[in-house]
XYZ file of C-alpha atoms in Angstrom:
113
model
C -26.327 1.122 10.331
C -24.527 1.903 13.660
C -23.758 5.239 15.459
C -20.187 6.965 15.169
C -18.603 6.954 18.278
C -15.577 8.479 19.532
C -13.208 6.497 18.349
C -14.687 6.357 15.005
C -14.762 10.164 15.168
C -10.657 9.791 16.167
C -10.056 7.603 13.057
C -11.709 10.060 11.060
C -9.467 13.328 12.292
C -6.174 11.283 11.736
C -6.804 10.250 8.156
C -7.945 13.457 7.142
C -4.856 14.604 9.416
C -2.564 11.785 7.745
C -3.855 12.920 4.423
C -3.520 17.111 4.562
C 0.123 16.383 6.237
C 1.327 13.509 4.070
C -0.587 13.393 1.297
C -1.376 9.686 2.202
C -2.338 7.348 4.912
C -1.601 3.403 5.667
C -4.470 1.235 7.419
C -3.059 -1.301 9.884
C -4.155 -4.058 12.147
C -6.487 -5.104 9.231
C -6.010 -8.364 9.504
C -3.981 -9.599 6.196
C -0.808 -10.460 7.259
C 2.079 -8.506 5.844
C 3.477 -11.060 4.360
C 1.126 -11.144 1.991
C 0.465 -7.885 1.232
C 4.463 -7.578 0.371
C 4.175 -10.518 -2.162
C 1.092 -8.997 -3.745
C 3.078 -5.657 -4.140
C 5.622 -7.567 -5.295
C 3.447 -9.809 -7.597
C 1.613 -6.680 -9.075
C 5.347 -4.734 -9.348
C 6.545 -7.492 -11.647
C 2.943 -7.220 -14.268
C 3.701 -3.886 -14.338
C 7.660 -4.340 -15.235
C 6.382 -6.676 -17.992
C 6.520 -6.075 -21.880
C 3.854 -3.744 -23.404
C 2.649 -6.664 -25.415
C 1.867 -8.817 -22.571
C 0.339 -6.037 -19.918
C -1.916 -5.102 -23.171
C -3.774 -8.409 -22.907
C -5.561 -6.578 -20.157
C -6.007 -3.159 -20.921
C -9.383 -1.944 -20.974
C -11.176 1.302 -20.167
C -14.194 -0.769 -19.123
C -15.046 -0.487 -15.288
C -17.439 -3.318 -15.359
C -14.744 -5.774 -16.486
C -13.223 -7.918 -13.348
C -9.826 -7.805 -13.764
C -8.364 -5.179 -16.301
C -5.115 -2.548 -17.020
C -5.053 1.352 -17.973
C -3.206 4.472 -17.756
C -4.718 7.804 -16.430
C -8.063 6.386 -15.595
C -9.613 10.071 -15.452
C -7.563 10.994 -18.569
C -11.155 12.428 -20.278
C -12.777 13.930 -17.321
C -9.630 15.280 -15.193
C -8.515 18.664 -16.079
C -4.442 17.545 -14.723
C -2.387 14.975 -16.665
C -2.204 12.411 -13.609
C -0.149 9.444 -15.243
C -0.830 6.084 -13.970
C -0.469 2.751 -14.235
C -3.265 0.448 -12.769
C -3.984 -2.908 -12.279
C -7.606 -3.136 -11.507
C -9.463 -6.810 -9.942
C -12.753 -6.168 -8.808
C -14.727 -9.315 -8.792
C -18.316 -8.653 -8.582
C -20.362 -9.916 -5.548
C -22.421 -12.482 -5.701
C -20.898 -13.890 -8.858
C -18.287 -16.672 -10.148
C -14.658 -14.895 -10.400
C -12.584 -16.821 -12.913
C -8.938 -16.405 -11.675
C -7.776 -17.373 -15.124
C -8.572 -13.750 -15.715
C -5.995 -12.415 -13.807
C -2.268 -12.154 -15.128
C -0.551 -14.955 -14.634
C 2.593 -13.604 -13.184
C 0.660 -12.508 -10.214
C -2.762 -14.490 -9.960
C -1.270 -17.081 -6.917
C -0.559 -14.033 -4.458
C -3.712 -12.136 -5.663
C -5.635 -14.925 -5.065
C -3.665 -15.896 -1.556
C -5.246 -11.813 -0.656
């Protein structure tokens, strides 16, 4: 683990800055071109413009799954209606990720992130 320094500590007062003022924040200069990061959008807009029948395939309020779809994630546990769409891909470390488990319509950019 390595010591904050002061232009960690600079980072820190703008997000929280970013996020009080804005209500949001973008990370740049993180490397993935944005390029990419516009066709994933893009890729992820289009599952979520789909039919019903096809995004529900996927949906699952099961965290441990890799790749699933919800609404309202904190639905039980929040006490505001937050309405949501999500699609989740969180492939666990140190195992296999299948990418025939994400949607098709978007797995080539997902998997070109």
């Amino acid at each position: 683990v390595r010591q904050r320094n002061s232009q960690d500590e600079e980072i820190i007062r703008r997000v929280i800055w970013a996020s009080e003022t804005w209500g949001f924040f973008q990370v740049v200069n993180h490397g993935i071109p944005l390029e990419v990061l516009d066709k994933v959008i893009e890729g992820v807009r289009m599952f979520h413009e789909q039919d019903v029948e096809v995004k529900k395939e996927y949906y699952s309020r099961d965290p441990s799954k890799q790749v699933w779809f919800n609404s309202n994630r904190d639905f039980y546990h929040s006490r505001a209606a937050n309405w949501r769409d999500s699609l989740y891909v969180s492939p666990v470390l140190g195992s296999e990720f299948d990418p025939e488990l994400l949607p098709p319509i978007c797995r080539e950019v997902i998997l070109a992130y």
